[in-house]
Short mmCIF file of C-alpha atoms and ligand atoms in Angstrom, two decimals:
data_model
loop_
_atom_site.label_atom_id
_atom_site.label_comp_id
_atom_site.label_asym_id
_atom_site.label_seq_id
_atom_site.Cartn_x
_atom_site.Cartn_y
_atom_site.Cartn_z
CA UNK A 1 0.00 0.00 0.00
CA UNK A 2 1.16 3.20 -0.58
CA UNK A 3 1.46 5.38 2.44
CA UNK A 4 2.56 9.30 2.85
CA UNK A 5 2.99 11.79 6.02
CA UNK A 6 0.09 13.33 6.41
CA UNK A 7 0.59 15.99 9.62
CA UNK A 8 2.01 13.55 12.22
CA UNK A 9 1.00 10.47 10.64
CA UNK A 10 1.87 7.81 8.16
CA UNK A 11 -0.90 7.72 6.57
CA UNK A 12 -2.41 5.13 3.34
CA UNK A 13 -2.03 7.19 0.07
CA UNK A 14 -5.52 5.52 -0.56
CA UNK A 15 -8.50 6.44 2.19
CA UNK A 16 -11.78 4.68 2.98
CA UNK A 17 -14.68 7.14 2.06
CA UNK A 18 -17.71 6.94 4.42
CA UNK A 19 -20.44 8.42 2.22
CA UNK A 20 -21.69 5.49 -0.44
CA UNK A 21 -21.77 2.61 1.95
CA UNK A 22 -23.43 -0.45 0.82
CA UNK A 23 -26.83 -0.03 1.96
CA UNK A 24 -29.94 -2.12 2.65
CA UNK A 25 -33.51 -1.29 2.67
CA UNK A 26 -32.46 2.63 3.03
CA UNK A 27 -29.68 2.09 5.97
CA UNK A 28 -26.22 1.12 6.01
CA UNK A 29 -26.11 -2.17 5.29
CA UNK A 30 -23.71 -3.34 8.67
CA UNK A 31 -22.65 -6.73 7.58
CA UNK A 32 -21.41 -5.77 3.91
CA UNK A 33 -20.11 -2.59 5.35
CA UNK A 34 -18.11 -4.05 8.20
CA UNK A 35 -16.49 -6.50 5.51
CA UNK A 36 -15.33 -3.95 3.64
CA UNK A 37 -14.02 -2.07 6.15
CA UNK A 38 -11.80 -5.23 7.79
CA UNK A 39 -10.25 -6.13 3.88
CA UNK A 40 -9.35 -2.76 3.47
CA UNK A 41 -7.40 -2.89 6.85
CA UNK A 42 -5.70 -5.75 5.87
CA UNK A 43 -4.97 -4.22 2.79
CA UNK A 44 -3.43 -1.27 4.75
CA UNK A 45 -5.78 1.29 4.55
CA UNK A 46 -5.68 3.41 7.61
CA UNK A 47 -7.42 6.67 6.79
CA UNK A 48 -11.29 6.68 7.07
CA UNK A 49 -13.25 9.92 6.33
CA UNK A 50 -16.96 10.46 7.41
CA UNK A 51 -18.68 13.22 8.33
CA UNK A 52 -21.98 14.31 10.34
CA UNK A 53 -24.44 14.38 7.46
CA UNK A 54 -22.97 11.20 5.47
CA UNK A 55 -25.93 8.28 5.40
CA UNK A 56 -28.26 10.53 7.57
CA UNK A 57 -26.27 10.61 10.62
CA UNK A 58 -25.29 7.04 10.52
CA UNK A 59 -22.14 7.24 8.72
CA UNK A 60 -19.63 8.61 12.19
CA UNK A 61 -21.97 5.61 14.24
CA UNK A 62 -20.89 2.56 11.68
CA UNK A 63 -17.29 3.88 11.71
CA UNK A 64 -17.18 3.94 15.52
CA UNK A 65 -18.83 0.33 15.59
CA UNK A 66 -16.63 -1.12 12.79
CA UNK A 67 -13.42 0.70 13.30
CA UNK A 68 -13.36 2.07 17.05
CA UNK A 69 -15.13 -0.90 18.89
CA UNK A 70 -13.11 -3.15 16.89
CA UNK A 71 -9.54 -2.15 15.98
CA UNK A 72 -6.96 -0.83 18.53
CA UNK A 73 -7.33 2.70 18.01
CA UNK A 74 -3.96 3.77 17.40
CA UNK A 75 -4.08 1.45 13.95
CA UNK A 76 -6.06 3.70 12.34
CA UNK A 77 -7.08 7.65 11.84
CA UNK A 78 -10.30 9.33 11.32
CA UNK A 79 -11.26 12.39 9.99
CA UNK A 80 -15.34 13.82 10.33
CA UNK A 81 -16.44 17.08 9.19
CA UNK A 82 -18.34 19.94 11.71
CA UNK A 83 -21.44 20.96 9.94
CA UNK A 84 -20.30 24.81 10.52
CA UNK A 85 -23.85 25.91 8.35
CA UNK A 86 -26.07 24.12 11.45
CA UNK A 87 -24.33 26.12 14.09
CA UNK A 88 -25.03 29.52 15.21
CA UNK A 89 -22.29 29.72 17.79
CA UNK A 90 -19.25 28.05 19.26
CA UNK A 91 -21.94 26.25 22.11
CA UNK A 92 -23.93 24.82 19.16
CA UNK A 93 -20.15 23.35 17.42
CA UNK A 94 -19.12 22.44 21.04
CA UNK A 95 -22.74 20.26 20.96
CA UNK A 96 -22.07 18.66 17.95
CA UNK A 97 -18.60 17.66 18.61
CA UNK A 98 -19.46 15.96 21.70
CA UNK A 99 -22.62 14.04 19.85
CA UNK A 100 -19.50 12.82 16.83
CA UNK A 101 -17.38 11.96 19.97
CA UNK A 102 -20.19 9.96 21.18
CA UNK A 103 -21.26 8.42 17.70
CA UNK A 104 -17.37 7.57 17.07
CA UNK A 105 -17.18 5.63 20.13
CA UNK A 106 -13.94 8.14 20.06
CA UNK A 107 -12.13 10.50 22.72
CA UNK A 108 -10.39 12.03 19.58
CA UNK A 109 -10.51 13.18 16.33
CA UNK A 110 -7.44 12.74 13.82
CA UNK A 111 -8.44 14.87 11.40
CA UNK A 112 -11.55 17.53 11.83
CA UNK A 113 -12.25 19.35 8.71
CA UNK A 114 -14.44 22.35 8.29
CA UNK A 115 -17.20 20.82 5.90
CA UNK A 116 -17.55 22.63 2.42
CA UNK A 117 -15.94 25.88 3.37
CA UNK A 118 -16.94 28.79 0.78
CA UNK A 119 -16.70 32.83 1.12
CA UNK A 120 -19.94 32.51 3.22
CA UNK A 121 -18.37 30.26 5.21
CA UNK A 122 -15.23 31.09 6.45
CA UNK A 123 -16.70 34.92 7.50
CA UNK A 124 -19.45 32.48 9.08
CA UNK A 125 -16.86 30.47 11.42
CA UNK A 126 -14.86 33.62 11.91
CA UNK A 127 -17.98 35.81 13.28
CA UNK A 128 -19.18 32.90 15.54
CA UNK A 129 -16.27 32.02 17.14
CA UNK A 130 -16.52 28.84 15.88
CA UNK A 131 -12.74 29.02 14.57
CA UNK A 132 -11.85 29.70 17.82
CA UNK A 133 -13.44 26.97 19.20
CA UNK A 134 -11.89 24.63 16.81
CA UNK A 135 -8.54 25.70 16.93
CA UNK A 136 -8.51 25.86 20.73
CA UNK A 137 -10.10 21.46 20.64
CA UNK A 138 -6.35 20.83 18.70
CA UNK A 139 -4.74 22.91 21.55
CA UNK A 140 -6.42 20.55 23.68
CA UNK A 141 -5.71 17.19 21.91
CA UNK A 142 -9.30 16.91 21.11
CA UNK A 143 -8.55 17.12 17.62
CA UNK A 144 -5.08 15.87 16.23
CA UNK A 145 -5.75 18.19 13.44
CA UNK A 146 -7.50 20.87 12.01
CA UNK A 147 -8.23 21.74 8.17
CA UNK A 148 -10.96 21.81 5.86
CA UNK A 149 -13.15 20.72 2.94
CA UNK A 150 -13.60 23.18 0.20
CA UNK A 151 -16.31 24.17 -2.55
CA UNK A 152 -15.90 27.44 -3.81
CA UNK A 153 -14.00 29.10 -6.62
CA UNK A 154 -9.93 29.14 -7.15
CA UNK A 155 -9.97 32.89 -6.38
CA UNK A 156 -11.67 32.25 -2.75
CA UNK A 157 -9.56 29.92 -1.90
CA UNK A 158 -6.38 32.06 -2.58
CA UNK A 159 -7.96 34.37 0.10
CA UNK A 160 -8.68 32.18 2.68
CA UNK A 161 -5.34 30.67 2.08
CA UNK A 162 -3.86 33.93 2.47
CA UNK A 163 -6.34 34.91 5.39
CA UNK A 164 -5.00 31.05 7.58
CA UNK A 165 -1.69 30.79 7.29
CA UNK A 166 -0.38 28.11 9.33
CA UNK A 167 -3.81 27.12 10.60
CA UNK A 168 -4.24 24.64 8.67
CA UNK A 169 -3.11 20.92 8.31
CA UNK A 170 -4.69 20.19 5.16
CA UNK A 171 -7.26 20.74 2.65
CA UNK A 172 -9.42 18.47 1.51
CA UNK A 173 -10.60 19.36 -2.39
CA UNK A 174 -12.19 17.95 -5.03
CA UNK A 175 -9.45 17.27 -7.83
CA UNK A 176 -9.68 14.60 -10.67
CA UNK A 177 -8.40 14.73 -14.34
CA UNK A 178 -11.32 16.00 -15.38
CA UNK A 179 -12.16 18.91 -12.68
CA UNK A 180 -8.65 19.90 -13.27
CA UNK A 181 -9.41 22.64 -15.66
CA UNK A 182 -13.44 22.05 -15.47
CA UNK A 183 -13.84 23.63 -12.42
CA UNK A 184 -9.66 25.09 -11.78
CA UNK A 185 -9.10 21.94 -9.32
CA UNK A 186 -5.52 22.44 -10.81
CA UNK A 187 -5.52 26.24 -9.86
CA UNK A 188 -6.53 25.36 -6.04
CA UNK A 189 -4.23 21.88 -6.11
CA UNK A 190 -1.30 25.05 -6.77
CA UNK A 191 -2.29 27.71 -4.50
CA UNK A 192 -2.26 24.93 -1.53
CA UNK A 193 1.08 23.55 -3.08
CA UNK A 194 2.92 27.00 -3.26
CA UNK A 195 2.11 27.68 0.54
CA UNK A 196 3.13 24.01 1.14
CA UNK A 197 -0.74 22.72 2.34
CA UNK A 198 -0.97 19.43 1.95
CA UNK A 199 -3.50 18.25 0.22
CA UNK A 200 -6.14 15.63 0.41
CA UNK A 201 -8.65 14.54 -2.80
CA UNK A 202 -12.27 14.01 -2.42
CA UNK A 203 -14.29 12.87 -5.49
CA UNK A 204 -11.06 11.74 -7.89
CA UNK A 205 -13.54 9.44 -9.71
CA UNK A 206 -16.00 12.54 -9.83
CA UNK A 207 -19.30 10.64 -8.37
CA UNK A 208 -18.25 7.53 -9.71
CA UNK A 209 -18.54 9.49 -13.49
CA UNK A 210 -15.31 8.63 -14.26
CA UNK A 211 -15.81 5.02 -14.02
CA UNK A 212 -18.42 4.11 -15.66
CA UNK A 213 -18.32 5.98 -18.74
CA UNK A 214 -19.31 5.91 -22.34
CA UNK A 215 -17.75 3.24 -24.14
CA UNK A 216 -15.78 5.35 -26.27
CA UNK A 217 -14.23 6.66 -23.57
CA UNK A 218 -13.30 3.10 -22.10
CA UNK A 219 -12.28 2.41 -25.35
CA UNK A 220 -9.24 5.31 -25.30
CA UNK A 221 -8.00 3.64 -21.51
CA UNK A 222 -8.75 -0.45 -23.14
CA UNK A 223 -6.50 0.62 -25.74
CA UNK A 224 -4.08 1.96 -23.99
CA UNK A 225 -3.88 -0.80 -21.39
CA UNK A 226 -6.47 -3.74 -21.43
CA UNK A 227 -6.03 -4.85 -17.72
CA UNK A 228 -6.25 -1.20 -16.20
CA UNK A 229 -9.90 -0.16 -14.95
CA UNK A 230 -11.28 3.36 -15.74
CA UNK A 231 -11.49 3.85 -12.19
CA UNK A 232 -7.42 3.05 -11.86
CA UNK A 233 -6.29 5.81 -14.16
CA UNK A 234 -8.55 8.82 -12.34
CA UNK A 235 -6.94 7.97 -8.80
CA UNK A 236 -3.27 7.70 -10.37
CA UNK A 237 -3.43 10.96 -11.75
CA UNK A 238 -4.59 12.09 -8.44
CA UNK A 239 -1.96 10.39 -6.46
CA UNK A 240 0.95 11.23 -8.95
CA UNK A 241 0.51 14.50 -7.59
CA UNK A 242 3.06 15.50 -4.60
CA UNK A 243 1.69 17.15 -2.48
CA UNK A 244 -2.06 15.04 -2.54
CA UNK A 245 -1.20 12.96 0.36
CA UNK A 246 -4.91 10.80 0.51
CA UNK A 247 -6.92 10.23 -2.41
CA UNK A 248 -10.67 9.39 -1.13
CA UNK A 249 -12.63 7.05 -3.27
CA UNK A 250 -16.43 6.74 -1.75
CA UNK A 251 -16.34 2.92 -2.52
CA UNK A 252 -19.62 1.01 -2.16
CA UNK A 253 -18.82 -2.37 -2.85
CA UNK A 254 -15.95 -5.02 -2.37
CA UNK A 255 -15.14 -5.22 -6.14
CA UNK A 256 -14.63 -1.30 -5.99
CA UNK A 257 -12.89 -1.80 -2.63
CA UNK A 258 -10.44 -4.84 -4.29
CA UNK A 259 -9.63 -2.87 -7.56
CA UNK A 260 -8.14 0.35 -5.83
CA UNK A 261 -6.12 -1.70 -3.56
CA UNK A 262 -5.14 -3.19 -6.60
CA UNK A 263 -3.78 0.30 -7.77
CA UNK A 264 -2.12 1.53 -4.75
CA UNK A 265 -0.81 -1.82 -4.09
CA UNK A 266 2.93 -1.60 -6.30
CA UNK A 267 1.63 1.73 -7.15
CA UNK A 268 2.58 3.79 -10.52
CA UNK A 269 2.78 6.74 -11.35
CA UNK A 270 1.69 7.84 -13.97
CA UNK A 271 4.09 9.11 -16.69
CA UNK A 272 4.17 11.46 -19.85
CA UNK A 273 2.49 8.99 -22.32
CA UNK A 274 -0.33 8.11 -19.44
CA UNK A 275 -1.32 11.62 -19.06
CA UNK A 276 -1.55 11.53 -23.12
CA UNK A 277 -4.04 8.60 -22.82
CA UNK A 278 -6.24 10.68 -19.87
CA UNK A 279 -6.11 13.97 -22.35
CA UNK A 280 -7.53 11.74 -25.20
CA UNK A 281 -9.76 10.48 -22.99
CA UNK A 282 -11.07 13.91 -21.64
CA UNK A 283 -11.68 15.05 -25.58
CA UNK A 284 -13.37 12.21 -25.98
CA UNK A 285 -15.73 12.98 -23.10
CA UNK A 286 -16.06 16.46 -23.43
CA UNK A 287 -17.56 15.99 -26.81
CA UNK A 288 -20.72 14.12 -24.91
CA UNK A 289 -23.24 16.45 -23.69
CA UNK A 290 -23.36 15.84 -19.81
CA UNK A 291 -25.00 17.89 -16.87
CA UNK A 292 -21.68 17.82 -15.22
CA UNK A 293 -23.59 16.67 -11.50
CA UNK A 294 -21.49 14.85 -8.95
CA UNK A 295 -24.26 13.46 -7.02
CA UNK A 296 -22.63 15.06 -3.78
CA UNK A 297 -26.82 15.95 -2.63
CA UNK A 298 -26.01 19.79 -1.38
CA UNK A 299 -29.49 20.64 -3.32
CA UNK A 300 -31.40 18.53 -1.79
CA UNK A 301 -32.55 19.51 1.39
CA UNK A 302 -33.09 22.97 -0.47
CA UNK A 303 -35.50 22.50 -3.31
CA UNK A 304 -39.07 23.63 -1.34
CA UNK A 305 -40.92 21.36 -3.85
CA UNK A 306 -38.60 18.45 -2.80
CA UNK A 307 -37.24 17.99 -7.20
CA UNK A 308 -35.06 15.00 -6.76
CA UNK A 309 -32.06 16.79 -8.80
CA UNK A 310 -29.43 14.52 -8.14
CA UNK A 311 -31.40 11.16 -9.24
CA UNK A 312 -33.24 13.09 -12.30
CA UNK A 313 -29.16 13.96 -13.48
CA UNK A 314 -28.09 10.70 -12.65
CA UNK A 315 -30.94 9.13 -14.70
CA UNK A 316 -29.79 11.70 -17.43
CA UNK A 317 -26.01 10.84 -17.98
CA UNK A 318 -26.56 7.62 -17.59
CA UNK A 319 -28.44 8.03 -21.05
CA UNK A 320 -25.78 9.91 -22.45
CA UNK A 321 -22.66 7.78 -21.10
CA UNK A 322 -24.39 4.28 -21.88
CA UNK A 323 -26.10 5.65 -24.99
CA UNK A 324 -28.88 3.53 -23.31
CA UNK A 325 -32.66 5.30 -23.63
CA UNK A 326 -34.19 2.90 -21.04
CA UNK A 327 -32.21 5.11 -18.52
CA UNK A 328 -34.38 8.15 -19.31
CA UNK A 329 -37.63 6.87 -20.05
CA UNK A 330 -38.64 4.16 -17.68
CA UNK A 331 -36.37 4.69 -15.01
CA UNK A 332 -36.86 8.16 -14.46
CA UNK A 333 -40.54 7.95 -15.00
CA UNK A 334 -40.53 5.14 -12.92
CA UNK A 335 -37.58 5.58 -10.18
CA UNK A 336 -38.75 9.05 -9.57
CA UNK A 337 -42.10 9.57 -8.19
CA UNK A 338 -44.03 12.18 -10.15
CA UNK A 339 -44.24 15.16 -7.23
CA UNK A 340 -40.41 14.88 -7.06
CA UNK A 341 -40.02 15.26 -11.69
CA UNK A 342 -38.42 17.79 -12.74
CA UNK A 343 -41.90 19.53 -13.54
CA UNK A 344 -41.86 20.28 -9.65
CA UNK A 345 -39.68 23.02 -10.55
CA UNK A 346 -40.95 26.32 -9.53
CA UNK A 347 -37.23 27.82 -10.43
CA UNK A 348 -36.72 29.29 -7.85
CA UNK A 349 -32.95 29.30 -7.86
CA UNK A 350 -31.89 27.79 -4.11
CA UNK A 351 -30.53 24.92 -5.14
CA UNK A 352 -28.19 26.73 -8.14
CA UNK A 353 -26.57 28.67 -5.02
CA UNK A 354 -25.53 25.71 -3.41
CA UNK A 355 -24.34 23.65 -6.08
CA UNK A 356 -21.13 23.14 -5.69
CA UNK A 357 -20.70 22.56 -8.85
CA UNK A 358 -22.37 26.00 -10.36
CA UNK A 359 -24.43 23.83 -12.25
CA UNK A 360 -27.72 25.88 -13.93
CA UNK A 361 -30.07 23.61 -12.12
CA UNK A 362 -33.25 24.69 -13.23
CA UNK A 363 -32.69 24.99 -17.11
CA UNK A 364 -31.49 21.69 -16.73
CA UNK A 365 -34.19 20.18 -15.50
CA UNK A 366 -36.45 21.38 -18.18
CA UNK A 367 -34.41 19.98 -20.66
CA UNK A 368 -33.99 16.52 -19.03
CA UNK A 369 -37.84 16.30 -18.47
CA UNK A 370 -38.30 17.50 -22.36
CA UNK A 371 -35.94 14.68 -23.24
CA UNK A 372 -37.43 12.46 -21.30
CA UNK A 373 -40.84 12.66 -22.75
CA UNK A 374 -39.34 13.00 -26.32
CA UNK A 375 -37.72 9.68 -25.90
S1 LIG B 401 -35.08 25.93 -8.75
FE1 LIG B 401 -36.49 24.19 -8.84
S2 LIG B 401 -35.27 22.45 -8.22
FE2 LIG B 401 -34.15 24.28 -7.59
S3 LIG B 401 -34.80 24.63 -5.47
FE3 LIG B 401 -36.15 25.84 -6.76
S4 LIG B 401 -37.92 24.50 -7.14
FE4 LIG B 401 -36.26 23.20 -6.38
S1 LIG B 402 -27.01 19.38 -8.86
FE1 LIG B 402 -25.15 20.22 -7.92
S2 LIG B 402 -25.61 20.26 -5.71
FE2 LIG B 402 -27.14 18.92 -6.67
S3 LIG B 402 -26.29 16.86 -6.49
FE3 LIG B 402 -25.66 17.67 -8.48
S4 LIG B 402 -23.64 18.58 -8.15
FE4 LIG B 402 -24.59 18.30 -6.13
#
């Protein structure tokens, strides 16, 4: 396994991702999810990140019961999020940190991140006090520590760079070979590596998009090496880079699980003539007509008619990438219940502010519903 420094620990280069557990009439499906959690710790993975929201709440309780209750807790780190946007003040962070505590089965936290940081957000945690409070729980040894998730544009994050120096251990960003110039995940990947910030990946698969693609695309990677998943090629390029230190891959299954072990297991790197196969690739996918959503959910608890965005995109690309009309006319007419259609839409605009990625969510819709019902 490939392992890094990360802070004051040797950390796996490759990290469990709490957020698409296997799951089982709606919940966390324990057995599967405990399985997977005990081969990748015999693989070597030591890095698990969850976070208060992930599963409804139940992500931070599975990874105290599988990893905490189970495992000697020095074997292994974990890093959980503080939902800064549900606390008013410092009191209502200190709440919630005791409640992950609690859920974690935990007395501390390796790695507490600042979830989804933005503009809005970091004058948010500054007014509160809630920096404070967090920076005085590493002080403590409450947190080993401190850094944060970020969704917001290159320019933002040069400020609150600039704004934090040295208060920071890491930051957590979303970075793939696509997003690189897509969204300027190569412009924040520098501006943390010119200040020396470590960083850590989240989504290097981009929502599982980068794995399951359209065969033309699978073609360019078959090509170039038959016995090399899609999958394998986005976290290389990720973990190529120096100064990414985890790469995070939300895995929801044990083949997922077994094939990126496989990659960080004799890892390589990738060299001049692979990124040449993942620029051919990205031409090739650029050229199909995608909505460009991760699936991360941020719109959800937003829309006031209660649109299922994410499944109605999902539905969408799925038609594009598999060239496969069944996605878009029986599954979303049949997956997604009528009141939650994209004709719900009252365009309103909430959700488009919180989309991380800036996604125009309501003239989307439209024109997934009008394909839909042209299909
Ligand atoms: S624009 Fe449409 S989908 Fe978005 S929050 Fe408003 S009603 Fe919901
Ligand atoms: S539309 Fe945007 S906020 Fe909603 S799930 Fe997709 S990427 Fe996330």
């Amino acid at each position: 396994m490939l392992m890094n420094t990360l802070g004051r620990n040797r950390v796996s280069a490759l990290g469990l991702g709490m957020m698409r557990l296997p799951q089982k009439d709606g919940k966390i499906d324990r057995e599967a999810a405990a399985a997977m959690v005990d081969r990748a710790m015999e693989a070597g993975i030591n890095y698990y990140d969850t976070a208060w929201f992930y599963h409804g709440g139940e992500s931070e309780a599975f990874v105290g019961e599988a990893l905490c209750a189970r495992y000697p807790r020095e074997t292994f780190y974990i890093a959980t999020k503080l939902p800064f946007g549900d606390c008013r003040s410092a009191k209502d962070a200190e709440k919630i940190f005791s409640t992950q505590c609690q859920r974690l089965q935990a007395d501390y936290v390796d790695y507490y991140l600042l979830h989804g940081i933005g503009q809005q957000g970091w004058s948010h945690c500054r007014e509160t006090g809630i920096l404070d409070y967090v920076k005085g729980l590493r002080e403590q040894g409450r947190i080993k520590h401190l850094c944060f998730s970020y969704h917001d544009s290159p320019e933002v994050l040069e400020q609150i760079l600039s704004e934090s120096e040295g208060m920071f251990d890491f930051v957590q960003l979303q970075l793939n070979y696509h997003d690189w110039t897509a969204i300027g995940a190569g412009k924040m990947y520098e501006a943390c590596e010119r200040r020396g910030i470590p960083v850590v990946v989240m989504e290097p698969v981009r929502g599982g998009n980068l794995a399951m693609m359209n065969p033309e695309v699978v073609k360019v990677f078959q090509d170039a090496d038959p016995t090399a998943s899609p999958a394998s090629w986005a976290l290389r390029f990720c973990a190529t880079l120096p100064d990414v230190k985890v790469v995070l891959s939300g895995m929801s299954n044990m083949e997922q699980l077994n094939d990126n072990i496989k990659t960080f297991t004799n890892f390589k790197p990738l060299k001049g003539k692979d990124q040449a196969v993942l620029n051919q690739a990205v031409d090739v996918m650029n050229r199909l007509p995608l909505t460009g959503c991760t699936g991360c959910r941020y719109c959800v608890s937003i829309c006031p008619q209660g649109v299922d965005i994410p499944a109605a995109f999902r539905l969408y690309d799925g038609y594009v990438k598999f060239n496969n009309p069944r996605e878009l006319t029986w599954r979303y007419l049949h997956e997604i219940p009528r009141e939650k259609q994209a004709t719900a839409c009252v365009e309103c605009g909430a959700c488009a502010q919180k989309c991380p990625q800036n996604l125009d969510i309501p003239a989307l819709l439209k024109s997934v519903h009008q394909k839909a019902e042209s299909l």
